[in-house]
Coordinates of C-alpha atoms in Angstrom, one line a residue:
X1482 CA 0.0 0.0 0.0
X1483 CA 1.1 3.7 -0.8
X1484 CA 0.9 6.3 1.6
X1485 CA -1.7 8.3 -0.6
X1486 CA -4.2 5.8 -0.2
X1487 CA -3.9 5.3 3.1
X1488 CA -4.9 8.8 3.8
X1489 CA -7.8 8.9 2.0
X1490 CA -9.5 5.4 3.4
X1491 CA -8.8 7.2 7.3
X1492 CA -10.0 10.3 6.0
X1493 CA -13.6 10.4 5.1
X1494 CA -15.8 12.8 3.8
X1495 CA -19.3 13.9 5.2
X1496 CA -22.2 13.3 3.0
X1497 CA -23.3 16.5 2.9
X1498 CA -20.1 17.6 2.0
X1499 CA -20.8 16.7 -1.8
X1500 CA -23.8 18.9 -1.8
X1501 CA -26.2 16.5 -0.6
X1502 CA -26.7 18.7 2.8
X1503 CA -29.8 18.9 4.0
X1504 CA -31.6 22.3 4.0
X1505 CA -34.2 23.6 6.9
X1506 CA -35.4 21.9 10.3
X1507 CA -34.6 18.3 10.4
X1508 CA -37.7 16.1 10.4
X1509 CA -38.3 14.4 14.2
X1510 CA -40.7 12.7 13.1
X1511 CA -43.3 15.1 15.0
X1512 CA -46.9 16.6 14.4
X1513 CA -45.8 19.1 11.4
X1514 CA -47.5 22.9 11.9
X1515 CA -49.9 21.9 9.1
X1516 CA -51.4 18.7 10.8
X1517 CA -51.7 20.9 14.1
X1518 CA -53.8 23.8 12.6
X1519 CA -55.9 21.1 10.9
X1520 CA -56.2 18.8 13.8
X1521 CA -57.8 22.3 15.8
X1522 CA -60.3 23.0 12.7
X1523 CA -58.3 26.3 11.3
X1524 CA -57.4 26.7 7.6
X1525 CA -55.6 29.8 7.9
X1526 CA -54.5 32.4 10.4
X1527 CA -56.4 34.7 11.8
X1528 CA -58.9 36.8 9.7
X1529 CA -57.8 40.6 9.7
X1530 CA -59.9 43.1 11.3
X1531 CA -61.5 46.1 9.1
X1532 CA -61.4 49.3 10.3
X1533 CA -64.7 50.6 12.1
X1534 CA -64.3 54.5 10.0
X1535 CA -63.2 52.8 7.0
X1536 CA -66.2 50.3 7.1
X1537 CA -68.8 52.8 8.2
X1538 CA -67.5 55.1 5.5
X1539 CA -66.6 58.1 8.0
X1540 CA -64.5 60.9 6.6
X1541 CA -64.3 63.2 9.4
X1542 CA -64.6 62.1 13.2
X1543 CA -66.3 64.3 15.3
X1544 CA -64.7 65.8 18.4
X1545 CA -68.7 67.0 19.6
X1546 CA -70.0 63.1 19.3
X1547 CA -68.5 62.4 23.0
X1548 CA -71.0 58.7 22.8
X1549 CA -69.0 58.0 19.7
X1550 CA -65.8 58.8 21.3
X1551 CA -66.3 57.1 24.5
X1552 CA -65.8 53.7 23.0
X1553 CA -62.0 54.4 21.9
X1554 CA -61.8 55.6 25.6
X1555 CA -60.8 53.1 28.6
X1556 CA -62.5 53.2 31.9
X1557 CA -59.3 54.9 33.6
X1558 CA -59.8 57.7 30.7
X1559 CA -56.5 56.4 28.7
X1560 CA -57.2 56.7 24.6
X1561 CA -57.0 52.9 23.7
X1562 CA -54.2 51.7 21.5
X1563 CA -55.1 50.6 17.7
X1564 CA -54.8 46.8 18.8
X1565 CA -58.0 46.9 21.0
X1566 CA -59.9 49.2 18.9
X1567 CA -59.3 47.9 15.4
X1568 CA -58.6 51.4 13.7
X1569 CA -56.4 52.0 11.0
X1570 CA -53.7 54.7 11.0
X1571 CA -55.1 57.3 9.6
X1572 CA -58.4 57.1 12.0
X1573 CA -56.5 56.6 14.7
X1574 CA -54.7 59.7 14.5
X1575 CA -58.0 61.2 13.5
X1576 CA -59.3 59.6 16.9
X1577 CA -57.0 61.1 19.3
X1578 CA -56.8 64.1 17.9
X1579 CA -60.8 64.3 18.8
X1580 CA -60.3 62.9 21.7
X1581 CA -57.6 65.2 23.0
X1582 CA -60.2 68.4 21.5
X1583 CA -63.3 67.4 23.5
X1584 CA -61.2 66.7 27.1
X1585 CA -60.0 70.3 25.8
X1586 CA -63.9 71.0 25.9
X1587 CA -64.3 69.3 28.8
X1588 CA -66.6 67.1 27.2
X1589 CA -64.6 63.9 28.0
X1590 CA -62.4 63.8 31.4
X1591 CA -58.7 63.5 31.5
X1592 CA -58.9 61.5 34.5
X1593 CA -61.1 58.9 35.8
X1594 CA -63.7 60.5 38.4
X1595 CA -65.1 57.0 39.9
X1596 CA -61.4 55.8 41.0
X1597 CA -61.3 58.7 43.2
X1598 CA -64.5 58.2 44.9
X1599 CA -63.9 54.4 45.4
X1600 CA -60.7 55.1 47.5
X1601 CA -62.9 56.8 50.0
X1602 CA -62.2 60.2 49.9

């Protein structure tokens, strides 16, 4: 034997080496993301929620419609955030801007009025 081929039969070469490497997770044999969204009834993801303003086709919201504006208001008087009230950009913006002008008004409070009189004072 030569000393050249006794180097390469100790040295040996990966599979994957050769470009036969395997690309993404490995498989475990596990449920697969697929099987567990159909195994719970879902098709998709979750459906996107529309825009109240865009739906309802409102151009201009109102800073003097304080029943309107009370929904996009919590119940410690904090302007909720786009996430809970499913407003787009553009009507959010629209949204605290009213909001800030009728607390201006003094037709919507800056501060929550029934948490001081629960503390007993």
């Amino acid at each position: 034997m030569s000393d050249s081929n006794a180097i390469t039969a100790t040295t040996r070469v990966p599979a994957w080496a050769a470009g036969d490497r395997p690309r993404g997770r490995p498989s475990g044999g596990g449920k697969s993301r697929d099987d567990d969204d159909r195994s719970r009834g879902r098709t998709g993801g979750r459906r996107r929620r529309v825009c109240i303003m865009c739906a309802d086709h409102i151009r201009y919201v109102d800073y003097k419609n304080v029943s309107f504006l009370r929904r996009f208001v919590s119940d410690r008087a904090r302007i909720e955030t786009r996430r809970r009230t499913s407003a787009c950009a553009k009507h959010q913006r629209a949204l605290s801007n009213a909001i800030k002008r009728a607390r201006h008004l003094a037709l919507l409070p800056y501060t929550p009025d029934h948490i001081r009189i629960s503390q007993g004072r």
